[in-house]
């Protein structure tokens, strides 16, 4: 299979329509595909009208929490005399998620156009695209596209000849998971250590440089030009008839024990069973799925029955005991031991904790220690209750939700796959857990 794969007939291509088309990365190629018509339209509209179109479209943030984008934009008080900022979160840290980097690689101008429209809509003259530093190719593509925009007068002090100022800059992150958390991102952008800040104040009140700030994910912003071009009703064609709370299309990154890994774009409400077996080819030959994590490693693990019953939207995944999250679908087949997967996740969170909160610093370390004892064949039955008690102390008590994210796979794993833990403890077998890089 080539990558990007040939689209499946059941995909709905909005964000990934031009993936793999080499000339789409250039300004000329992007304009041939209708690029920057939405920005031109937006710059002729009152900012509040743009916010209303985005509100009406039902677009929700694709960075993990699914907060309504238009509503978030409306928190920025235009005319308050303060400089406003837009930050595009291109840190893409969530394990299992690799869609934002593909948007930047293949359609950098879609992202820049979305950033420019978003900036104007919230009264910001400056947008920072905070990109994980390892993303060398996406960074090069976005920087080249930005240069083309400045050279063509699309961005700058007189954007598209309208007299309005729209600046978009790239800021490279050093590659820490926690810098994807919005307030840590802002600290990092200011040149400080990327530690999350206590909220309130929320970014819309005091964000970057203590000024009103909006943070949006790459996929969120890249969807905006198509919404402005085609209207809110067009975007809402993709939703379940019985669930208007989730609209549009969503990019899912699929990895693990699956025949056709890669990025897939499907409408909200798509049946997960059809997605896993028809689009992604199902588990490797001779294997069955054992568990699925549908939204990146931070969301609860699903049993196969739960996954097969899920409809792919925010509410559909919640109804089956998990979350849509960032859309990183991790597939685990029946050759795997769940304890190994969970131990590896815990080791990752312990490594990435910024260590400000005791519950997170100590909790991630102890969780890792106990799980590693179990995979080393030295666990005891009491360890399982200790793990649950630590997880309870790690949940809902910290500055950011990294602590909760570490507890989530432990709790859902023990609830749904306790037999894996018990069998391993009883057998005293050792299983190898690869190191976190
Ligand atoms: C530990 C942690 C890591 C996060 N990593 C990312 C990330 O890599 N990319 C992202 O867009 N959002 C990430 N988020 C969510 C952001 O804090 C924020 O909610 C999001 O960027 C808002 O954009 P949206 O409204 O468009 O979804 C992370 C959150 C947490 C708690
Ligand atoms: S929960 Fe963890 S990562 Fe988040 S602020 Fe506290 S210590 Fe840092």
XYZ file of C-alpha atoms in Angstrom, residues 114-345:
232
model
C -7.137 28.766 8.543
C -4.664 30.531 10.848
C -5.124 33.829 8.998
C -8.934 33.591 9.083
C -8.893 32.596 12.758
C -6.551 35.462 13.651
C -8.731 38.043 11.955
C -11.882 36.578 13.535
C -10.511 36.913 17.090
C -8.846 40.303 16.562
C -5.282 38.959 16.539
C -2.568 40.415 14.343
C -0.179 37.596 15.183
C -0.535 33.839 14.993
C 2.191 31.452 16.146
C 2.240 27.948 14.737
C 3.947 25.971 17.518
C 5.431 22.934 15.748
C 7.187 19.992 17.376
C 10.845 20.432 16.446
C 11.312 16.867 15.155
C 8.810 17.542 12.363
C 11.544 18.688 9.986
C 9.665 18.075 6.750
C 6.352 19.626 7.913
C 8.271 22.638 9.292
C 10.077 23.128 5.987
C 6.790 22.913 4.062
C 5.001 25.406 6.333
C 7.944 27.825 6.307
C 8.210 27.675 2.503
C 4.469 28.271 2.203
C 4.656 31.220 4.615
C 7.440 32.798 2.566
C 5.295 32.486 -0.566
C 2.407 34.188 1.284
C 4.542 37.103 2.466
C 6.104 37.506 -1.002
C 2.619 37.558 -2.567
C 1.213 40.047 -0.025
C -1.301 37.535 1.337
C 0.115 38.005 4.822
C 1.734 41.008 6.463
C 0.752 44.615 7.204
C -1.595 44.925 4.247
C -2.933 41.396 3.917
C -4.441 40.854 0.450
C -4.486 44.657 -0.039
C -7.143 45.127 2.659
C -5.079 47.287 5.008
C -5.481 44.618 7.697
C -2.493 43.105 9.479
C -2.221 39.329 9.594
C 1.080 37.757 10.610
C 1.758 34.045 10.935
C 5.054 32.734 12.322
C 6.488 29.294 12.990
C 7.870 28.508 16.463
C 9.737 25.227 16.923
C 9.181 23.245 20.121
C 11.883 21.025 21.562
C 9.678 17.929 21.546
C 8.076 17.387 24.948
C 4.631 15.796 25.266
C 3.585 18.274 27.908
C 4.182 21.228 25.556
C 1.047 20.116 23.674
C -0.992 21.148 26.716
C -2.179 24.650 25.894
C -0.808 26.568 28.872
C 2.522 24.699 28.769
C 2.688 25.581 25.080
C 2.273 29.253 25.951
C 5.048 29.104 28.557
C 7.316 27.374 26.074
C 6.500 29.973 23.428
C 7.533 32.684 25.891
C 10.899 30.980 26.320
C 10.108 29.479 29.715
C 10.086 25.851 30.823
C 6.997 24.176 29.332
C 5.085 23.716 32.582
C 1.271 23.903 32.530
C -0.251 26.942 34.261
C -3.081 26.825 36.774
C -6.433 27.820 35.237
C -8.124 30.273 35.729
C -7.092 32.636 34.298
C -8.022 30.973 31.008
C -6.024 31.830 27.886
C -8.830 34.030 26.485
C -8.271 36.320 29.496
C -4.523 35.952 30.032
C -2.560 33.812 27.613
C 0.664 34.385 25.693
C 2.555 37.406 27.104
C -0.398 37.750 29.538
C -2.660 38.836 26.667
C -5.943 37.316 25.404
C -5.078 34.182 23.437
C -6.860 31.414 21.584
C -5.237 27.998 21.092
C -6.441 25.683 18.348
C -5.257 22.415 16.925
C -3.933 22.109 13.334
C -6.860 20.000 12.105
C -9.354 22.468 13.626
C -7.841 25.470 11.856
C -7.266 23.633 8.565
C -11.012 22.885 8.393
C -11.964 26.566 8.569
C -11.296 27.679 4.924
C -13.612 24.976 3.521
C -16.310 25.970 6.028
C -16.041 29.642 5.046
C -16.108 28.775 1.339
C -19.010 26.369 1.476
C -21.025 27.504 4.494
C -22.104 26.033 7.812
C -24.911 23.918 6.310
C -22.456 22.240 3.933
C -20.255 21.206 6.864
C -23.245 19.845 8.740
C -24.052 17.394 5.924
C -21.669 15.097 7.812
C -23.379 14.165 11.050
C -25.696 11.543 12.464
C -29.382 12.423 12.018
C -29.870 11.728 15.742
C -26.783 13.602 16.951
C -26.285 17.209 15.791
C -23.572 17.767 18.443
C -20.809 16.281 16.259
C -20.486 17.611 12.724
C -18.081 17.478 9.788
C -15.326 15.053 8.952
C -12.524 13.732 11.164
C -9.056 12.458 10.367
C -8.097 9.275 12.228
C -4.554 7.938 12.467
C -4.601 4.137 12.602
C -1.694 2.034 13.886
C -0.780 -1.154 15.737
C -2.000 -4.648 14.786
C -3.976 -3.689 11.682
C -3.592 -4.559 8.010
C -3.799 -1.056 6.542
C -2.358 1.559 8.915
C -2.476 5.226 7.910
C -4.706 8.307 8.044
C -8.386 8.029 7.130
C -10.990 10.787 6.939
C -14.585 9.819 7.636
C -17.832 11.635 8.461
C -18.885 12.062 12.081
C -21.034 9.127 13.164
C -19.339 6.546 10.898
C -19.673 2.938 12.182
C -16.392 1.994 13.868
C -16.810 -1.701 12.972
C -16.951 -0.899 9.256
C -14.022 1.493 9.688
C -11.802 -1.090 11.374
C -12.565 -4.022 9.083
C -13.526 -2.551 5.682
C -11.412 0.591 5.473
C -8.440 -0.498 7.571
C -8.473 -4.197 6.606
C -8.990 -5.695 10.072
C -6.341 -7.456 12.202
C -3.335 -9.286 10.698
C -4.189 -12.619 9.007
C -5.122 -15.339 11.495
C -5.554 -12.864 14.341
C -8.512 -11.255 16.114
C -8.664 -7.847 17.722
C -8.350 -7.996 21.476
C -8.705 -4.305 22.356
C -8.874 -0.908 20.665
C -7.841 2.516 21.961
C -9.696 4.901 19.640
C -8.512 8.390 20.609
C -4.805 8.304 21.399
C -3.236 6.588 24.394
C -4.917 8.915 26.952
C -8.462 7.591 26.423
C -10.015 4.449 27.961
C -9.275 1.114 26.282
C -12.241 -0.550 24.588
C -13.084 -4.224 24.380
C -13.763 -5.462 20.838
C -17.510 -5.550 21.545
C -17.470 -1.915 22.659
C -15.401 -0.867 19.633
C -17.653 -2.709 17.210
C -20.742 -1.043 18.697
C -19.257 2.491 18.540
C -20.299 5.279 16.230
C -17.376 7.533 15.445
C -18.267 10.874 16.967
C -17.780 12.566 20.345
C -20.998 11.166 21.823
C -20.763 7.781 20.069
C -17.425 6.933 21.676
C -18.545 8.175 25.111
C -21.594 5.894 24.867
C -19.185 2.962 24.531
C -17.043 3.888 27.504
C -14.265 5.867 25.852
C -13.570 9.146 24.019
C -12.827 10.361 20.500
C -9.773 12.243 21.846
C -7.271 13.145 19.173
C -8.377 10.315 16.834
C -5.315 8.093 17.187
C -6.732 4.578 16.753
C -4.411 2.006 18.372
C -5.266 -1.599 17.492
C -4.192 -4.478 19.743
C -4.647 -8.081 18.607
C -4.940 -11.344 20.527
C -1.185 -12.000 20.354
C -0.606 -9.101 22.765
C -0.619 -8.970 26.519
C -2.474 -5.855 27.682
C -0.246 -5.466 30.747
C 2.747 -4.875 28.506
C 0.883 -2.144 26.593
C -0.276 -0.446 29.784
C 3.187 -0.636 31.385
C 4.642 1.032 28.333
C 1.986 3.779 28.435
